[in-house]
Coordinates of C-alpha atoms in Angstrom, one line a residue:
M1301 CA 114.3 78.7 88.7
G1302 CA 112.7 81.4 85.6
K1303 CA 114.8 83.1 83.9
L1304 CA 114.5 87.2 83.2
L1305 CA 116.7 90.0 80.8
I1306 CA 116.5 92.6 82.1
V1307 CA 117.5 95.7 79.9
G1308 CA 117.3 98.8 81.2
T1309 CA 119.6 102.0 82.2
V1310 CA 123.0 102.1 84.6
A1311 CA 123.3 104.3 85.5
F1312 CA 124.8 107.8 87.5
D1313 CA 122.5 109.9 89.7
A1314 CA 122.8 112.8 91.3
I1315 CA 119.6 113.2 93.7
E1316 CA 118.0 116.2 96.2
T1317 CA 114.9 116.4 97.2
P1318 CA 113.4 118.6 100.9
F1319 CA 115.2 116.2 102.5
G1320 CA 118.8 116.8 101.3
K1321 CA 121.4 116.0 97.8
T1322 CA 123.5 113.7 96.2
D1323 CA 126.3 113.6 94.5
K1324 CA 126.8 111.7 91.8
I1325 CA 125.6 107.6 93.1
L1326 CA 124.2 104.6 91.5
G1327 CA 120.7 104.4 89.8
G1328 CA 119.3 103.4 86.0
A1329 CA 116.4 101.9 85.5
A1330 CA 117.7 98.1 84.6
T1331 CA 119.6 98.5 88.3
F1332 CA 116.4 98.4 89.7
I1333 CA 114.8 96.3 88.4
G1334 CA 117.9 93.8 88.8
L1335 CA 118.0 94.7 92.7
A1336 CA 114.2 94.2 93.7
A1337 CA 114.2 91.0 91.0
S1338 CA 117.0 90.1 92.7
Q1339 CA 115.1 89.5 96.0
F1340 CA 113.7 86.5 94.6
D1341 CA 114.5 82.8 92.8
V1342 CA 115.4 84.4 89.3
D1343 CA 118.3 83.8 87.4
S1344 CA 118.4 87.1 85.2
A1345 CA 121.2 89.2 84.0
I1346 CA 120.7 92.9 82.6
I1347 CA 121.2 94.6 79.2
S1348 CA 122.8 97.6 79.0
V1349 CA 126.0 100.1 78.4
V1350 CA 129.0 101.8 81.1
G1351 CA 131.9 103.7 80.2
D1352 CA 134.7 103.1 81.9
D1353 CA 134.1 105.6 85.0
F1354 CA 131.9 103.9 86.2
P1355 CA 133.9 101.4 89.3
Q1356 CA 134.1 98.5 89.6
D1357 CA 132.5 98.3 93.2
Y1358 CA 129.3 99.4 91.4
I1359 CA 130.2 96.1 89.4
D1360 CA 130.3 93.7 92.6
L1361 CA 127.1 95.0 94.1
L1362 CA 125.2 93.4 91.2
T1363 CA 126.7 90.0 90.7
D1364 CA 127.1 90.2 94.6
R1365 CA 123.4 89.4 94.3
K1366 CA 123.3 86.8 91.8
I1367 CA 122.9 88.8 88.5
D1368 CA 124.6 87.9 85.6
I1369 CA 126.4 91.3 83.2
S1370 CA 127.6 89.5 80.6
A1371 CA 125.8 91.0 78.7
L1372 CA 127.1 94.8 80.4
E1373 CA 128.8 96.5 77.5
I1374 CA 132.4 98.9 79.3
V1375 CA 132.9 101.2 76.5
K1376 CA 137.3 102.2 76.1
G1377 CA 136.8 105.6 77.4
G1378 CA 133.4 105.7 77.3
K1379 CA 131.1 107.9 79.5
T1380 CA 128.6 106.4 81.9
F1381 CA 124.5 108.0 81.4
F1382 CA 123.9 110.5 83.8
W1383 CA 120.7 112.3 85.4
K1384 CA 120.2 115.0 87.9
G1385 CA 117.4 116.1 89.0
L1386 CA 115.1 118.7 91.9
Y1387 CA 111.8 116.5 93.4
H1388 CA 109.7 119.8 95.0
N1389 CA 108.2 119.5 98.3
D1390 CA 105.7 116.8 97.1
L1391 CA 107.8 114.6 95.9
N1392 CA 105.6 113.7 92.8
T1393 CA 107.2 117.2 90.3
R1394 CA 110.9 117.2 89.8
D1395 CA 113.4 119.1 87.4
T1396 CA 114.9 117.6 85.7
L1397 CA 118.4 119.8 86.1
A1398 CA 121.7 117.3 83.8
T1399 CA 120.4 114.2 81.5
E1400 CA 124.3 113.4 79.9
L1401 CA 122.7 110.0 77.7
N1402 CA 127.4 108.9 76.9
V1403 CA 128.0 106.5 76.1
L1404 CA 123.6 105.6 75.6
A1405 CA 123.5 107.8 72.8
D1406 CA 125.4 104.6 71.1
F1407 CA 124.1 101.5 72.8
K1408 CA 123.5 98.6 71.2
P1409 CA 122.7 96.0 73.3
V1410 CA 123.1 92.2 72.4
V1411 CA 121.2 89.5 74.0
P1412 CA 123.2 87.2 75.3
K1413 CA 123.0 83.7 74.2
S1414 CA 122.8 81.7 77.8
Y1415 CA 118.9 84.3 77.7
N1416 CA 117.2 83.6 74.6
D1417 CA 115.6 81.8 76.1
A1418 CA 115.0 83.7 79.0
D1419 CA 110.8 83.1 80.7
V1420 CA 110.5 87.0 81.3
V1421 CA 111.3 89.8 79.1
M1422 CA 111.3 92.6 81.0
L1423 CA 111.9 96.1 79.1
G1424 CA 113.1 98.9 81.2
N1425 CA 112.7 102.9 79.6
L1426 CA 115.3 103.1 77.1
H1427 CA 114.2 104.2 73.3
P1428 CA 112.1 102.3 72.1
F1429 CA 114.8 101.4 68.9
V1430 CA 117.6 99.4 71.3
Q1431 CA 113.7 97.8 73.0
L1432 CA 112.9 97.0 69.9
S1433 CA 115.9 95.5 69.2
V1434 CA 116.2 92.9 72.1
I1435 CA 112.9 91.9 71.1
N1436 CA 113.9 91.2 67.8
Q1437 CA 116.4 89.1 69.1
L1438 CA 115.1 86.6 70.7
K1439 CA 115.1 83.3 69.1
K1440 CA 112.5 82.0 71.1
R1441 CA 109.8 84.0 72.4
P1442 CA 109.6 84.8 75.9
K1443 CA 106.6 83.8 78.5
L1444 CA 105.4 86.9 79.3
I1445 CA 107.0 90.7 78.1
I1446 CA 107.0 93.3 79.6
L1447 CA 107.0 96.8 78.8
D1448 CA 107.8 99.6 81.0
T1449 CA 108.0 103.8 79.5
M1450 CA 107.6 106.9 79.6
N1451 CA 105.9 110.8 78.0
F1452 CA 109.2 111.3 76.7
W1453 CA 109.4 108.6 74.4
M1454 CA 105.3 109.4 73.8
D1455 CA 106.7 112.4 72.6
N1456 CA 109.7 112.1 71.0
A1457 CA 109.5 108.7 69.0
L1458 CA 105.4 107.7 69.3
D1459 CA 105.6 105.4 66.2
E1460 CA 108.8 103.4 67.0
L1461 CA 107.1 103.0 70.9
M1462 CA 104.2 102.2 69.3
E1463 CA 105.5 99.0 67.3
V1464 CA 107.1 97.9 70.7
I1465 CA 103.7 98.3 72.5
K1466 CA 102.6 95.6 69.5
R1467 CA 104.9 92.9 70.7
V1468 CA 104.5 92.9 74.3
D1469 CA 102.2 90.7 76.9
V1470 CA 102.1 93.6 79.9
L1471 CA 102.4 97.7 79.4
T1472 CA 103.6 99.2 82.6
I1473 CA 103.1 103.0 83.2
N1474 CA 101.7 106.0 85.4
D1475 CA 98.0 107.8 85.5
E1476 CA 99.6 110.3 83.7
E1477 CA 101.4 108.2 81.1
A1478 CA 98.2 106.1 80.1
R1479 CA 95.8 109.7 80.2
Q1480 CA 99.0 111.0 76.6
L1481 CA 99.3 108.0 75.3
T1482 CA 95.4 106.9 75.0
G1483 CA 93.9 109.9 75.5
E1484 CA 90.6 109.4 78.2
Y1485 CA 90.7 111.0 81.4
S1486 CA 89.0 107.4 82.9
L1487 CA 91.9 105.0 83.9
V1488 CA 89.7 102.1 83.3
K1489 CA 88.5 103.3 78.9
A1490 CA 91.7 103.6 79.7
A1491 CA 93.4 100.4 80.3
Q1492 CA 90.2 99.3 77.4
K1493 CA 92.0 101.4 74.5
I1494 CA 96.1 99.8 75.5
F1495 CA 94.2 96.5 74.8
T1496 CA 92.9 97.5 71.5
M1497 CA 97.4 98.4 70.6
G1498 CA 98.5 94.2 71.7
P1499 CA 98.9 94.2 75.6
K1500 CA 97.2 91.6 77.8
Y1501 CA 97.8 92.8 80.2
V1502 CA 98.3 97.0 81.9
V1503 CA 99.4 98.0 85.0
I1504 CA 98.9 101.9 85.8
K1505 CA 100.9 103.2 88.9
K1506 CA 99.3 105.8 90.7
G1507 CA 102.8 106.2 93.0
E1508 CA 102.0 107.0 96.2
H1509 CA 98.3 106.3 95.6
G1510 CA 98.9 102.6 94.8
A1511 CA 98.3 99.9 91.0
L1512 CA 95.9 99.2 89.1
L1513 CA 95.9 96.7 87.4
F1514 CA 94.3 95.4 84.2
H1515 CA 93.1 92.8 82.1
K1516 CA 89.3 91.6 79.9
D1517 CA 87.1 93.2 82.0
Q1518 CA 89.0 92.5 85.1
I1519 CA 89.9 94.6 88.2
F1520 CA 92.9 94.3 90.6
F1521 CA 93.7 97.8 92.6
A1522 CA 96.7 97.6 94.9
P1523 CA 96.9 100.9 97.7
A1524 CA 100.7 102.3 98.2
L1525 CA 101.6 101.5 101.8
P1526 CA 101.1 104.4 104.2
L1527 CA 105.1 105.0 104.9
E1528 CA 106.2 107.9 108.3
E1529 CA 109.5 108.3 106.0
V1530 CA 110.2 109.2 102.6
F1531 CA 113.9 110.0 101.1
D1532 CA 113.5 109.5 98.2
P1533 CA 111.5 108.5 94.5
T1534 CA 113.9 107.9 92.5
G1535 CA 113.2 104.3 91.0
A1536 CA 110.9 103.0 93.0
G1537 CA 108.5 103.0 89.5
D1538 CA 111.8 100.3 88.5
T1539 CA 111.5 98.8 91.5
F1540 CA 108.1 98.1 91.3
A1541 CA 108.7 96.7 87.6
G1542 CA 111.8 94.6 89.0
G1543 CA 109.1 93.0 92.0
F1544 CA 106.3 92.8 89.5
A1545 CA 109.0 90.2 86.6
G1546 CA 111.0 89.3 89.1
Y1547 CA 108.0 87.8 91.5
L1548 CA 106.7 86.2 87.8
A1549 CA 110.1 85.4 86.9
A1550 CA 110.5 83.1 90.2
S1551 CA 106.4 80.6 90.4
E1552 CA 107.0 81.4 86.3
D1553 CA 103.1 81.4 86.8
S1554 CA 101.5 84.4 84.7
S1555 CA 97.7 84.1 85.2
F1556 CA 95.4 86.9 86.2
E1557 CA 95.2 85.8 89.6
N1558 CA 99.4 85.6 89.9
M1559 CA 100.0 89.0 88.5
K1560 CA 97.8 90.3 91.9
K1561 CA 99.9 89.0 93.9
A1562 CA 103.3 90.4 91.3
V1563 CA 101.6 93.8 91.5
I1564 CA 100.9 93.6 95.6
H1565 CA 105.1 91.9 96.1
G1566 CA 106.5 95.3 93.5
S1567 CA 104.6 97.7 95.6
N1568 CA 106.5 96.4 98.8
L1569 CA 109.9 96.2 97.4
A1570 CA 108.7 99.9 96.3
S1571 CA 108.0 101.4 99.8
F1572 CA 110.5 100.3 100.7
S1573 CA 113.2 102.4 98.2
V1574 CA 112.2 105.8 99.2
E1575 CA 112.9 105.0 102.2
K1576 CA 116.7 106.2 101.7
F1577 CA 118.4 107.7 98.3
G1578 CA 119.4 106.0 95.2
T1579 CA 120.0 101.8 96.0
E1580 CA 121.0 102.4 98.7
R1581 CA 118.1 100.6 101.0
M1582 CA 117.7 98.1 98.5
L1583 CA 120.9 97.2 98.8
K1584 CA 121.0 96.5 102.7
L1585 CA 117.6 94.8 102.1
N1586 CA 117.2 91.6 104.3
H1587 CA 114.3 89.0 103.6
K1588 CA 113.2 89.0 107.3
E1589 CA 112.0 92.9 106.4
I1590 CA 110.1 92.5 103.0
K1591 CA 107.9 89.6 104.7
E1592 CA 107.2 91.5 107.4
R1593 CA 106.1 94.3 104.9
L1594 CA 104.5 91.9 103.2
H1595 CA 102.0 91.2 106.1
Q1596 CA 101.5 94.7 106.6
F1597 CA 100.1 95.1 103.1
K1598 CA 97.6 92.2 103.9
R1599 CA 96.4 93.7 107.1
L1600 CA 95.7 96.8 105.3
T1601 CA 93.7 95.3 103.1
Q1602 CA 91.3 92.4 104.8
F1603 CA 88.3 92.8 106.6
D1604 CA 85.3 90.9 106.9
I1605 CA 82.6 91.8 106.0
E1606 CA 78.4 90.5 105.7
L1607 CA 77.1 91.3 102.2
Q1608 CA 73.2 90.9 102.3

């Protein structure tokens, strides 16, 4: 069983979409990553911080899925990170209505000793200083360090972000972020430029239009499964990252061919995540459903053609 160390937010979200709205519910990058990775035979732990307003029921949801929370710091008298967002009719654009860092503002991550030898480290979206701190604490170089980031850090902490990018093996970002980071409109050129920054692999997420995987001169494209219902895209990118990292940690194979499979597994799990608000769908997911949808992915992309 491979070891996966997850760094990211465990949080409260309040979400409004054209299909409804929620009060404060369970959210956060590390939460979605952990829930997705728990679908694989992997030994995983979360490094994060919450306040003492974080319900025990939510903590139990994580431990019930065999996620190690010994590095989940609970700050007495503190409030948990909170994000509130409003999605527009196309669900591709959103307005952030509130961001309350709370205990996250002073978060100093501590890598648990039992995960200093993690096979895969998944750096979820956080301040680059926090991500770098985790890398510097590791006693042994993991087989893979995967970084997920966003345009906010490109706007506000670019120098620190570039330091982290130098140290990782895989960068996962969306198409808009890839263009901002590199100044290249072509995603092929953007990936090539990112290679010069340090990573060996680049995953560019395109939401409902799938995902691209780049390595040297190799490119792989995975479509997104066409869905009848999309309720809430919050956490879909983190769910993708969790499926991607979880599969790689469980299979203990970081070849390009296996990464292609990891992209499919990530896309597959993300397709469930958007069907309900927050983590609701991921918490009710079973292996039979996952397998059936993987077959749908296979049928979607498989074809015979005669080449002259």
